[in-house]
PDB file of C-alpha atoms in Angstrom:
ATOM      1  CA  UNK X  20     166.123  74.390  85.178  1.00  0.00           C
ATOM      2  CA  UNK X  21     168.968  76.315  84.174  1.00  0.00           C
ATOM      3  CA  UNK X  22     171.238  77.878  87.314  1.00  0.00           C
ATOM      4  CA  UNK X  23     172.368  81.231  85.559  1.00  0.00           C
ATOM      5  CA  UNK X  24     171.282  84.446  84.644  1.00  0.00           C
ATOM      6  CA  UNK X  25     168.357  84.834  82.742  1.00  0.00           C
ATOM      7  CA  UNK X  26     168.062  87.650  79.843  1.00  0.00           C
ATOM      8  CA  UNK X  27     164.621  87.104  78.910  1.00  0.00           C
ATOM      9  CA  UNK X  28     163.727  90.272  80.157  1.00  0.00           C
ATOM     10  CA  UNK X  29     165.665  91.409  77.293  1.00  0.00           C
ATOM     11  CA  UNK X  30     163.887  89.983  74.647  1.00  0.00           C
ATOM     12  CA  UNK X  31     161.954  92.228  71.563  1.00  0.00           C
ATOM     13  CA  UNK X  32     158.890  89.770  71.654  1.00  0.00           C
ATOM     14  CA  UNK X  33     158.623  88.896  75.701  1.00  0.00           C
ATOM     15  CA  UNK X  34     155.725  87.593  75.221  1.00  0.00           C
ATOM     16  CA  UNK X  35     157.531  84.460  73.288  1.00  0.00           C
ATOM     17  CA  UNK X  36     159.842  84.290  76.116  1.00  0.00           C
ATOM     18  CA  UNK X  37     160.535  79.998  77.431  1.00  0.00           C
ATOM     19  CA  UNK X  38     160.093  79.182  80.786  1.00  0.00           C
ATOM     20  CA  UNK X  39     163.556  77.710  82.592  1.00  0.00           C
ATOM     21  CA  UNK X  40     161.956  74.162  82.807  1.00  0.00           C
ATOM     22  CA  UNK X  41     161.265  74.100  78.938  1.00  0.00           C
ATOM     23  CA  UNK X  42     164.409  76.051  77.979  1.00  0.00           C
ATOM     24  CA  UNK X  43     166.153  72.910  80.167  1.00  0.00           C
ATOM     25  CA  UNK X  44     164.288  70.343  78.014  1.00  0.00           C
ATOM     26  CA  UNK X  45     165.233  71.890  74.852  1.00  0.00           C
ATOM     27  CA  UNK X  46     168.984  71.496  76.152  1.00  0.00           C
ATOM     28  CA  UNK X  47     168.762  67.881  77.362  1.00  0.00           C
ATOM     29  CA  UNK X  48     166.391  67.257  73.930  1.00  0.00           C
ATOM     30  CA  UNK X  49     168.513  69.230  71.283  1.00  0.00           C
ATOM     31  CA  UNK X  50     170.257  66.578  68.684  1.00  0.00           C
ATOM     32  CA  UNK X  51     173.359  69.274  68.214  1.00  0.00           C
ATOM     33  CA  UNK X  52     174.309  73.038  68.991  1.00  0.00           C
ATOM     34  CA  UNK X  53     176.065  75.535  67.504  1.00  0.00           C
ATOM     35  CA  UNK X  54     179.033  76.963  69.029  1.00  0.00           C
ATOM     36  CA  UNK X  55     179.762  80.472  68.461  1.00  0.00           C
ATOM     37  CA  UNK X  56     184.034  81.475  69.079  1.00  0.00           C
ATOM     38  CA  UNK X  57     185.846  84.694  67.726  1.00  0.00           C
ATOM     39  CA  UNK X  58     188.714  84.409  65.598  1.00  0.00           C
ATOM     40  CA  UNK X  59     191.993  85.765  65.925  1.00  0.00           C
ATOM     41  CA  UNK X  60     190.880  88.984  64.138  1.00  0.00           C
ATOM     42  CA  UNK X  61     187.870  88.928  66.021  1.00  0.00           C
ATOM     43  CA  UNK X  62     185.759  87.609  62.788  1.00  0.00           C
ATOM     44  CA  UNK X  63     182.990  85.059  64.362  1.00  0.00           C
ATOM     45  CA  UNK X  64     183.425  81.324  63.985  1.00  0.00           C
ATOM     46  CA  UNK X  65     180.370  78.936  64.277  1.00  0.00           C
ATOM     47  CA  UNK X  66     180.191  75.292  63.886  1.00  0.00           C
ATOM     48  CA  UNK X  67     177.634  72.818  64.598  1.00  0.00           C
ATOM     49  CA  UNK X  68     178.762  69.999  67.606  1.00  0.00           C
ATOM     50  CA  UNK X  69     177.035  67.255  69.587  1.00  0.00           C
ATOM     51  CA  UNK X  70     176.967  68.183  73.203  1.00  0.00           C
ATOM     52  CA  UNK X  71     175.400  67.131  76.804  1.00  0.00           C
ATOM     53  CA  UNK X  72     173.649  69.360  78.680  1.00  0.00           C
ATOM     54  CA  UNK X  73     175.006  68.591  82.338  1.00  0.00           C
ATOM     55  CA  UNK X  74     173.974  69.291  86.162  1.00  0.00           C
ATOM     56  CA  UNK X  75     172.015  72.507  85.080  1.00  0.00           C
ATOM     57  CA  UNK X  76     175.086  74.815  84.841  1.00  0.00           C
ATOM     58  CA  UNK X  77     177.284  73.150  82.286  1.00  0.00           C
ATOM     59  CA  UNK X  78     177.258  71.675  78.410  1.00  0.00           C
ATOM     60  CA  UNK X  79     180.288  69.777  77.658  1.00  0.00           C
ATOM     61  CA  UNK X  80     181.353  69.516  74.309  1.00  0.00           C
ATOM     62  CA  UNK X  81     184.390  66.937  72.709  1.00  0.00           C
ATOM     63  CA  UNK X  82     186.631  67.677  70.039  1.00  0.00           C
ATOM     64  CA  UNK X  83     190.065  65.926  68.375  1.00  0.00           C
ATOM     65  CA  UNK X  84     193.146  67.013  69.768  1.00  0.00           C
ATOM     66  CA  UNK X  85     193.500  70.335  67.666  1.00  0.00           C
ATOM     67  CA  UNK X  86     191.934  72.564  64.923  1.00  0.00           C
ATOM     68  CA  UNK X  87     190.506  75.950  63.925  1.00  0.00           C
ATOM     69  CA  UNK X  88     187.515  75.489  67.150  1.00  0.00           C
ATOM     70  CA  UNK X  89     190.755  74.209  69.305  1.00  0.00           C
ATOM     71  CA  UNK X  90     192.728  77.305  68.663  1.00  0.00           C
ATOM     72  CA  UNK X  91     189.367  79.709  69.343  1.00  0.00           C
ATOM     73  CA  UNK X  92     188.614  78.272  72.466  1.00  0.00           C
ATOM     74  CA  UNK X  93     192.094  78.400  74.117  1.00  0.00           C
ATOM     75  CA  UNK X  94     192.552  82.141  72.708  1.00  0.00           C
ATOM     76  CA  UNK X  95     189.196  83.383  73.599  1.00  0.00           C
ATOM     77  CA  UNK X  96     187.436  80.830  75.818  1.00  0.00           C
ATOM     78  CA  UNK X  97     184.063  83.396  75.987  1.00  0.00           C
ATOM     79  CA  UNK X  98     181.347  81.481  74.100  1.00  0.00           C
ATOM     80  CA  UNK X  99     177.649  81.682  72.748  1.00  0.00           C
ATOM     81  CA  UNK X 100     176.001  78.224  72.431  1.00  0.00           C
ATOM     82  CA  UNK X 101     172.790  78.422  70.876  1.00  0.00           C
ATOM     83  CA  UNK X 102     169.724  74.917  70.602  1.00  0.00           C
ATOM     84  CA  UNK X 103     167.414  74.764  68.788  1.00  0.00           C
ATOM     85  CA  UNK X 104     164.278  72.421  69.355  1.00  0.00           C
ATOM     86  CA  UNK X 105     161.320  71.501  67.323  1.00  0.00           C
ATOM     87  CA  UNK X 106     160.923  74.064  64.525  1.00  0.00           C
ATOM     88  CA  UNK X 107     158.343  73.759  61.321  1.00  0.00           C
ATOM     89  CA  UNK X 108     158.101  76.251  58.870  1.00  0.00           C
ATOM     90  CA  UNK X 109     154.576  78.015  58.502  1.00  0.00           C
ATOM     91  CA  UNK X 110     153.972  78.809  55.061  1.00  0.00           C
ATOM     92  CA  UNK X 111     150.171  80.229  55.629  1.00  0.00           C
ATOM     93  CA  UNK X 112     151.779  82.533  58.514  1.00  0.00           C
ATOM     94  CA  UNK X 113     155.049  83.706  56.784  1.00  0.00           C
ATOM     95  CA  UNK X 114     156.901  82.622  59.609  1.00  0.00           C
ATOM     96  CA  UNK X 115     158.007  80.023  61.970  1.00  0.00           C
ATOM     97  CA  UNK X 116     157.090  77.529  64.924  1.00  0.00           C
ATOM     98  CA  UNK X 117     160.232  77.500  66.839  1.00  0.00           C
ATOM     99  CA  UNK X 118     161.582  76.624  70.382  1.00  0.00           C
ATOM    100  CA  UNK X 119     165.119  78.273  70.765  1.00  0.00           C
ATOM    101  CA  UNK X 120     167.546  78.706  73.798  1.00  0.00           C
ATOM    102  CA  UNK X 121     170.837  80.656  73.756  1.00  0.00           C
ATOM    103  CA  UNK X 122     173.406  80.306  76.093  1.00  0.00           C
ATOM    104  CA  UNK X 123     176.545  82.714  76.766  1.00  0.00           C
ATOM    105  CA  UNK X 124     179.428  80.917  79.106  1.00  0.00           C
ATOM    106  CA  UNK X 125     183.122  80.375  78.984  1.00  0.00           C
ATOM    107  CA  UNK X 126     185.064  77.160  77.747  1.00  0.00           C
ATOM    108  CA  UNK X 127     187.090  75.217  80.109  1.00  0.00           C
ATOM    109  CA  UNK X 128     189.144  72.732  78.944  1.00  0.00           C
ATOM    110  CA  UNK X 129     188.780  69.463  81.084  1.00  0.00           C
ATOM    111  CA  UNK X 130     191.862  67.508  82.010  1.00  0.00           C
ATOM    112  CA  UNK X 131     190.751  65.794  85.298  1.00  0.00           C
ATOM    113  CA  UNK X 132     190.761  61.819  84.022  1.00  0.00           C
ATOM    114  CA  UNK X 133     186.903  61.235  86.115  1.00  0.00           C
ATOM    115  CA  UNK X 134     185.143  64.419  84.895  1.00  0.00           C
ATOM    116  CA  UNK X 135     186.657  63.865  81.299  1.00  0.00           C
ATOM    117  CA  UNK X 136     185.137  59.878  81.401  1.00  0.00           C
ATOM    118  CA  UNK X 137     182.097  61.150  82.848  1.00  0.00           C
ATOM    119  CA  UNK X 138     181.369  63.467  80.104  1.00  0.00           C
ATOM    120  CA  UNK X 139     182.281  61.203  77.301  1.00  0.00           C
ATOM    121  CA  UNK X 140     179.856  58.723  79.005  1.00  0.00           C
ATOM    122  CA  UNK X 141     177.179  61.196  78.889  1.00  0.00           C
ATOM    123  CA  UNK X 142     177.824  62.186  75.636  1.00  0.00           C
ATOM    124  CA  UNK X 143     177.483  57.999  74.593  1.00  0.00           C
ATOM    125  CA  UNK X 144     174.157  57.894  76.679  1.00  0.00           C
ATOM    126  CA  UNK X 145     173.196  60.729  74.734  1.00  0.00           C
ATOM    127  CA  UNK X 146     173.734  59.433  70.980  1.00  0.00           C
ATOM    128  CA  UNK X 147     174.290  56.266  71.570  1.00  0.00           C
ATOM    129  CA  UNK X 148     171.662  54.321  73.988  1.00  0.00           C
ATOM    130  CA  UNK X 149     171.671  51.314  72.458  1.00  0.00           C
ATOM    131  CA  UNK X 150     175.463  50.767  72.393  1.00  0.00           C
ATOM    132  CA  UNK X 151     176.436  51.689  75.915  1.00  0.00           C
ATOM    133  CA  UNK X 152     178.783  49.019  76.755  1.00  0.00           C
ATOM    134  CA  UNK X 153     180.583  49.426  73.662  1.00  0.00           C
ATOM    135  CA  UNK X 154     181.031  53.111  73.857  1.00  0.00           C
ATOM    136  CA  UNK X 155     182.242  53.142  76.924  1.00  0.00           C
ATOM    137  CA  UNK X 156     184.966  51.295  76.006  1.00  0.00           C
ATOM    138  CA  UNK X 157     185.430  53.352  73.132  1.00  0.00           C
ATOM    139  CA  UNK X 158     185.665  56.816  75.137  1.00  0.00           C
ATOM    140  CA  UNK X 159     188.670  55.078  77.288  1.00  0.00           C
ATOM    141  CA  UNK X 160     190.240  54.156  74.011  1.00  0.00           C
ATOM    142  CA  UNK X 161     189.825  57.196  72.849  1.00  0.00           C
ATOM    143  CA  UNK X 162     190.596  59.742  76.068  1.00  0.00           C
ATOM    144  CA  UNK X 163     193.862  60.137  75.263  1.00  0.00           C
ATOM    145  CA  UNK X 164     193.217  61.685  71.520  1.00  0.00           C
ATOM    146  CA  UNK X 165     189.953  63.462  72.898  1.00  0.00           C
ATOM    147  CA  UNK X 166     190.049  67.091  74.128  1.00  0.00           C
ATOM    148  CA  UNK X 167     186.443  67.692  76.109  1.00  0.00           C
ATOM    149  CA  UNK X 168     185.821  71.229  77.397  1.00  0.00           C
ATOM    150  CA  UNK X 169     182.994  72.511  79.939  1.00  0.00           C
ATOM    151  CA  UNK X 170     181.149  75.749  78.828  1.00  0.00           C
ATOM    152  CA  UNK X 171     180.135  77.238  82.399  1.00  0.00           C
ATOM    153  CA  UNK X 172     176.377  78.799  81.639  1.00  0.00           C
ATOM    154  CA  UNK X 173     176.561  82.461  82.495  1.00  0.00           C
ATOM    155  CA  UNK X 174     173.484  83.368  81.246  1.00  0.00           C
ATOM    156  CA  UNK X 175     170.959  82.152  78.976  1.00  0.00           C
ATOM    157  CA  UNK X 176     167.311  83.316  77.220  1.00  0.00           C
ATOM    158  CA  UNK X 177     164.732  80.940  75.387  1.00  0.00           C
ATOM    159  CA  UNK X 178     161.960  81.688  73.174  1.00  0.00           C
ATOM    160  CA  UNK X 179     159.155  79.789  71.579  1.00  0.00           C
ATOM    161  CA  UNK X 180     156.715  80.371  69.140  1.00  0.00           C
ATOM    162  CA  UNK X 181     154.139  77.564  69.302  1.00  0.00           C
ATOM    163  CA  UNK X 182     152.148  76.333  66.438  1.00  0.00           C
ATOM    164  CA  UNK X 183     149.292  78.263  65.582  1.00  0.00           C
ATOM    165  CA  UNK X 184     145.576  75.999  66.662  1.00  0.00           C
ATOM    166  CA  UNK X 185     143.287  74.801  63.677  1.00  0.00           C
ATOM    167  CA  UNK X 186     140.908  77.470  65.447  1.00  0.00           C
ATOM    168  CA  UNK X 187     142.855  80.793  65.559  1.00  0.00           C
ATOM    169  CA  UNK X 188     145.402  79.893  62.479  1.00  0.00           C
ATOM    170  CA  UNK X 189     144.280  83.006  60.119  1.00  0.00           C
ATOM    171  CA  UNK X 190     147.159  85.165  58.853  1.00  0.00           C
ATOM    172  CA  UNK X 191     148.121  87.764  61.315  1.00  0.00           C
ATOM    173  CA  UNK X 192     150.396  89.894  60.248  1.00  0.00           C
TER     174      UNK X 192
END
């Protein structure tokens, strides 16, 4: 469950709108995001980043210690986050299967020592499952050339179209 708003009444096609519990799973599920900044002419920036979906109102998000996304966040910290989960194209259909959740929050850098470890550590249980031990040690190594930042869920929307059945998969238009 996500604790923020929720726009899906705003949505063209609410009748593809995604429950909170599945728009969660497609958080804690996705392999990476997109995170959406404005530049300093207010041209948008994107770029793809692992992330941890956290405690039902936060993603955190890691980064090196400065670059183009650095200089976004701390001059605009407003963000769209955007998942995407299982998606296959279908050809017969002209269109897509598709589970989707966007989220709109702001970006808080994170410079307390415990909830920085803590979300590198959820970030390693994340990607890395098998190598716990070892990237633990890693993050602590690494804190002090890590920034991590908290985007604070405002207010999010989900959609899904499902897979057509063998029974009702004629072209609709």
């Amino acid at each position: 469950m996500i604790d923020a708003q929720c726009l899906n009444d705003n949505l063209r096609r609410s009748d593809r709108a995604m429950d909170p519990l599945n728009a969660a799973r497609v958080l804690e599920n996705g392999e990476y995001g997109t995170l959406c900044m404005t530049e300093d002419d207010g041209a948008p920036y994107a770029v793809q980043i692992n992330y941890v979906y956290y405690g039902k109102k936060s993603i955190y998000i890691h980064s090196a210690l400065c670059g183009h996304k650095i200089e976004c966040l701390m001059r605009d910290p407003r963000v769209c986050f955007s998942v995407t989960g299982e998606c296959s194209v279908l050809p017969k259909h002209f269109s897509e299967a598709y589970e989707s959740v966007l989220l709109r929050g702001v970006a808080v850098e994170v410079t307390e020592d415990d909830e920085k470890q803590r979300a590198l550590k959820a970030l390693i249980d994340k990607y890395s499952p098998d190598f716990r031990e070892k990237g633990y040690i890693y993050a602590q190594r690494a804190e002090a050339k890590t920034r991590v930042f908290r985007i604070e869920i405002k207010s999010w929307s989900a959609k899904r179209r499902p897979k057509p059945s063998p029974r009702t998969a004629s072209v609709k238009p």
